[in-house]
PDB file of C-alpha atoms in Angstrom:
ATOM      1  CA  MET H 988     211.766  76.507  44.621  1.00  0.00           C
ATOM      2  CA  ASN H 989     210.444  76.894  41.150  1.00  0.00           C
ATOM      3  CA  VAL H 990     210.313  73.840  38.954  1.00  0.00           C
ATOM      4  CA  SER H 991     210.033  73.218  35.243  1.00  0.00           C
ATOM      5  CA  THR H 992     207.304  71.021  33.933  1.00  0.00           C
ATOM      6  CA  SER H 993     209.666  68.080  34.260  1.00  0.00           C
ATOM      7  CA  GLY H 994     209.600  68.517  38.064  1.00  0.00           C
ATOM      8  CA  LEU H 995     213.302  69.721  38.269  1.00  0.00           C
ATOM      9  CA  PRO H 996     214.317  73.298  38.479  1.00  0.00           C
ATOM     10  CA  PRO H 997     215.232  74.593  35.034  1.00  0.00           C
ATOM     11  CA  PRO H 998     218.911  75.476  34.608  1.00  0.00           C
ATOM     12  CA  ILE H 999     219.562  79.269  34.881  1.00  0.00           C
ATOM     13  CA  VAL H1000     222.380  81.552  33.829  1.00  0.00           C
ATOM     14  CA  VAL H1001     223.121  84.889  35.527  1.00  0.00           C
ATOM     15  CA  SER H1002     225.667  87.595  34.616  1.00  0.00           C
ATOM     16  CA  ASP H1003     228.483  88.314  37.102  1.00  0.00           C
ATOM     17  CA  GLY H1004     227.276  91.958  37.331  1.00  0.00           C
ATOM     18  CA  ASP H1005     223.675  90.919  38.168  1.00  0.00           C
ATOM     19  CA  PHE H1006     224.937  88.302  40.589  1.00  0.00           C
ATOM     20  CA  ASN H1007     227.067  90.813  42.465  1.00  0.00           C
ATOM     21  CA  ARG H1008     224.419  93.516  42.579  1.00  0.00           C
ATOM     22  CA  LEU H1009     221.760  91.044  43.754  1.00  0.00           C
ATOM     23  CA  GLU H1010     224.050  89.623  46.389  1.00  0.00           C
ATOM     24  CA  ARG H1011     224.633  93.158  47.754  1.00  0.00           C
ATOM     25  CA  LEU H1012     220.917  93.745  47.778  1.00  0.00           C
ATOM     26  CA  LEU H1013     220.361  90.556  49.663  1.00  0.00           C
ATOM     27  CA  ASP H1014     223.000  91.533  52.165  1.00  0.00           C
ATOM     28  CA  SER H1015     220.644  94.128  53.572  1.00  0.00           C
ATOM     29  CA  PRO H1016     219.611  93.183  57.164  1.00  0.00           C
ATOM     30  CA  VAL H1017     216.057  94.300  56.381  1.00  0.00           C
ATOM     31  CA  LEU H1018     215.740  91.978  53.311  1.00  0.00           C
ATOM     32  CA  ARG H1019     217.947  89.094  54.454  1.00  0.00           C
ATOM     33  CA  ARG H1020     215.161  87.244  56.318  1.00  0.00           C
ATOM     34  CA  LEU H1021     212.282  87.820  53.946  1.00  0.00           C
ATOM     35  CA  PRO H1022     211.028  84.579  52.264  1.00  0.00           C
ATOM     36  CA  ALA H1023     211.383  86.282  48.853  1.00  0.00           C
ATOM     37  CA  ALA H1024     215.047  87.100  49.525  1.00  0.00           C
ATOM     38  CA  VAL H1025     215.704  83.501  50.662  1.00  0.00           C
ATOM     39  CA  ALA H1026     214.094  82.271  47.471  1.00  0.00           C
ATOM     40  CA  LEU H1027     216.166  84.558  45.311  1.00  0.00           C
ATOM     41  CA  MET H1028     219.394  83.557  47.138  1.00  0.00           C
ATOM     42  CA  GLU H1029     218.576  79.888  46.432  1.00  0.00           C
ATOM     43  CA  GLU H1030     218.139  80.690  42.703  1.00  0.00           C
ATOM     44  CA  LEU H1031     221.444  82.567  42.696  1.00  0.00           C
ATOM     45  CA  ASN H1032     223.174  79.641  44.471  1.00  0.00           C
ATOM     46  CA  ARG H1033     222.277  77.239  41.779  1.00  0.00           C
ATOM     47  CA  ALA H1034     222.887  79.594  38.820  1.00  0.00           C
ATOM     48  CA  GLU H1035     225.751  79.350  36.340  1.00  0.00           C
ATOM     49  CA  VAL H1036     227.412  82.755  36.553  1.00  0.00           C
ATOM     50  CA  LEU H1037     228.975  84.169  33.291  1.00  0.00           C
ATOM     51  CA  PRO H1038     230.766  87.397  32.542  1.00  0.00           C
ATOM     52  CA  ALA H1039     228.222  89.939  31.280  1.00  0.00           C
ATOM     53  CA  GLU H1040     229.957  90.026  27.863  1.00  0.00           C
ATOM     54  CA  ARG H1041     229.293  86.402  27.435  1.00  0.00           C
ATOM     55  CA  MET H1042     225.657  86.301  28.370  1.00  0.00           C
ATOM     56  CA  PRO H1043     223.472  84.557  25.739  1.00  0.00           C
ATOM     57  CA  GLU H1044     220.992  86.952  24.190  1.00  0.00           C
ATOM     58  CA  ASP H1045     218.061  84.802  24.900  1.00  0.00           C
ATOM     59  CA  VAL H1046     218.391  84.822  28.767  1.00  0.00           C
ATOM     60  CA  VAL H1047     216.398  86.969  31.198  1.00  0.00           C
ATOM     61  CA  THR H1048     218.787  89.330  33.033  1.00  0.00           C
ATOM     62  CA  MET H1049     218.047  92.360  35.232  1.00  0.00           C
ATOM     63  CA  HIS H1050     216.250  95.087  33.187  1.00  0.00           C
ATOM     64  CA  SER H1051     215.388  92.622  30.382  1.00  0.00           C
ATOM     65  CA  THR H1052     212.025  93.018  28.756  1.00  0.00           C
ATOM     66  CA  LEU H1053     210.505  89.633  27.933  1.00  0.00           C
ATOM     67  CA  GLU H1054     207.353  88.100  26.573  1.00  0.00           C
ATOM     68  CA  CYS H1055     205.781  85.149  28.354  1.00  0.00           C
ATOM     69  CA  GLU H1056     202.677  83.133  28.259  1.00  0.00           C
ATOM     70  CA  ASP H1057     200.772  81.537  31.155  1.00  0.00           C
ATOM     71  CA  GLU H1058     200.234  78.170  29.542  1.00  0.00           C
ATOM     72  CA  LEU H1059     197.340  77.339  31.970  1.00  0.00           C
ATOM     73  CA  THR H1060     195.297  80.389  30.991  1.00  0.00           C
ATOM     74  CA  GLY H1061     196.729  81.413  27.611  1.00  0.00           C
ATOM     75  CA  GLU H1062     197.399  84.899  28.912  1.00  0.00           C
ATOM     76  CA  HIS H1063     200.308  86.745  27.232  1.00  0.00           C
ATOM     77  CA  ARG H1064     202.365  89.314  29.167  1.00  0.00           C
ATOM     78  CA  GLU H1065     205.278  91.632  28.541  1.00  0.00           C
ATOM     79  CA  LEU H1066     207.351  92.089  31.663  1.00  0.00           C
ATOM     80  CA  THR H1067     210.518  93.981  32.606  1.00  0.00           C
ATOM     81  CA  LEU H1068     212.588  92.394  35.477  1.00  0.00           C
ATOM     82  CA  VAL H1069     213.741  95.217  37.849  1.00  0.00           C
ATOM     83  CA  TYR H1070     215.084  95.861  41.304  1.00  0.00           C
ATOM     84  CA  PRO H1071     212.584  96.326  44.032  1.00  0.00           C
ATOM     85  CA  HIS H1072     212.682 100.157  44.126  1.00  0.00           C
ATOM     86  CA  GLU H1073     211.926 100.304  40.378  1.00  0.00           C
ATOM     87  CA  ALA H1074     208.914  97.959  40.460  1.00  0.00           C
ATOM     88  CA  ASN H1075     205.553  99.063  39.162  1.00  0.00           C
ATOM     89  CA  VAL H1076     203.186  96.088  38.455  1.00  0.00           C
ATOM     90  CA  ASP H1077     200.768  98.327  36.522  1.00  0.00           C
ATOM     91  CA  SER H1078     203.459  99.080  33.953  1.00  0.00           C
ATOM     92  CA  GLY H1079     204.760  95.489  33.857  1.00  0.00           C
ATOM     93  CA  ARG H1080     207.938  96.291  35.894  1.00  0.00           C
ATOM     94  CA  ILE H1081     208.266  93.216  38.078  1.00  0.00           C
ATOM     95  CA  SER H1082     210.613  93.156  41.106  1.00  0.00           C
ATOM     96  CA  VAL H1083     213.228  90.421  41.228  1.00  0.00           C
ATOM     97  CA  LEU H1084     211.975  89.917  44.825  1.00  0.00           C
ATOM     98  CA  ALA H1085     208.465  89.056  43.615  1.00  0.00           C
ATOM     99  CA  PRO H1086     207.907  85.350  43.251  1.00  0.00           C
ATOM    100  CA  VAL H1087     207.521  85.681  39.487  1.00  0.00           C
ATOM    101  CA  GLY H1088     210.650  87.895  39.339  1.00  0.00           C
ATOM    102  CA  SER H1089     212.983  85.528  41.098  1.00  0.00           C
ATOM    103  CA  ALA H1090     211.490  82.651  39.018  1.00  0.00           C
ATOM    104  CA  LEU H1091     212.179  84.385  35.708  1.00  0.00           C
ATOM    105  CA  LEU H1092     215.762  85.539  36.460  1.00  0.00           C
ATOM    106  CA  GLY H1093     218.158  83.458  34.380  1.00  0.00           C
ATOM    107  CA  LEU H1094     215.585  81.644  32.259  1.00  0.00           C
ATOM    108  CA  ALA H1095     216.118  81.320  28.617  1.00  0.00           C
ATOM    109  CA  VAL H1096     213.593  81.660  25.747  1.00  0.00           C
ATOM    110  CA  GLY H1097     211.707  78.355  25.575  1.00  0.00           C
ATOM    111  CA  GLN H1098     212.065  77.538  29.262  1.00  0.00           C
ATOM    112  CA  ARG H1099     208.974  77.084  31.491  1.00  0.00           C
ATOM    113  CA  ILE H1100     208.413  77.363  35.264  1.00  0.00           C
ATOM    114  CA  ASP H1101     205.535  76.362  37.454  1.00  0.00           C
ATOM    115  CA  TRP H1102     204.636  77.988  40.739  1.00  0.00           C
ATOM    116  CA  ASP H1103     201.808  79.182  42.777  1.00  0.00           C
ATOM    117  CA  ALA H1104     200.738  82.871  42.548  1.00  0.00           C
ATOM    118  CA  PRO H1105     199.654  84.643  45.699  1.00  0.00           C
ATOM    119  CA  GLY H1106     196.357  83.117  46.771  1.00  0.00           C
ATOM    120  CA  GLY H1107     197.520  79.670  45.539  1.00  0.00           C
ATOM    121  CA  ARG H1108     196.527  79.923  41.849  1.00  0.00           C
ATOM    122  CA  PRO H1109     198.936  77.717  39.793  1.00  0.00           C
ATOM    123  CA  LEU H1110     200.874  79.373  37.033  1.00  0.00           C
ATOM    124  CA  ARG H1111     202.976  77.909  34.251  1.00  0.00           C
ATOM    125  CA  LEU H1112     204.989  80.601  32.555  1.00  0.00           C
ATOM    126  CA  HIS H1113     206.693  79.967  29.217  1.00  0.00           C
ATOM    127  CA  VAL H1114     209.313  82.580  28.159  1.00  0.00           C
ATOM    128  CA  THR H1115     208.528  83.159  24.511  1.00  0.00           C
ATOM    129  CA  ALA H1116     210.778  86.149  23.613  1.00  0.00           C
ATOM    130  CA  ILE H1117     213.340  88.561  24.950  1.00  0.00           C
ATOM    131  CA  ARG H1118     212.486  92.053  23.591  1.00  0.00           C
ATOM    132  CA  TYR H1119     215.420  93.758  25.264  1.00  0.00           C
ATOM    133  CA  GLN H1120     218.382  92.478  27.188  1.00  0.00           C
ATOM    134  CA  PRO H1121     220.982  95.108  28.429  1.00  0.00           C
ATOM    135  CA  GLU H1122     223.961  92.858  27.892  1.00  0.00           C
ATOM    136  CA  ALA H1123     223.020  92.185  24.262  1.00  0.00           C
ATOM    137  CA  HIS H1124     223.131  95.998  23.794  1.00  0.00           C
ATOM    138  CA  GLY H1125     226.485  96.454  25.506  1.00  0.00           C
ATOM    139  CA  ASP H1126     225.040  97.872  28.722  1.00  0.00           C
ATOM    140  CA  PHE H1127     227.111  96.052  31.300  1.00  0.00           C
ATOM    141  CA  HIS H1128     227.085  98.749  34.076  1.00  0.00           C
ATOM    142  CA  ARG H1129     223.414  99.535  34.866  1.00  0.00           C
TER     143      ARG H1129
END
């Protein structure tokens, strides 16, 4: 589980559309048993689910482009949260099934998460801005 710097998981908000699409994705027998899928399901189970039309504009949803900073290294990144088949790390398109992807889903600008990257390197990501969020632009059916 991902935790905030306070030691507790940060509260997260997920749109009903994203929740339903991700739940269907996780229903796949191939994915169901993967540790990443289990972690994502745990995140979804603790999320507040809102109608897409009521999503706050400062929350990371599927297909959102966000800016974040690794507070331990000072590195800044622009990432887009996508479904596994759309992922391309070289272009900043991060799968929701990647540890960083499931950790970012539902976070709001200003929230932070700690977790260990592959290889055990600690990361502390701070969401600093949302550059694009589909719900804020009226795209509820992507």
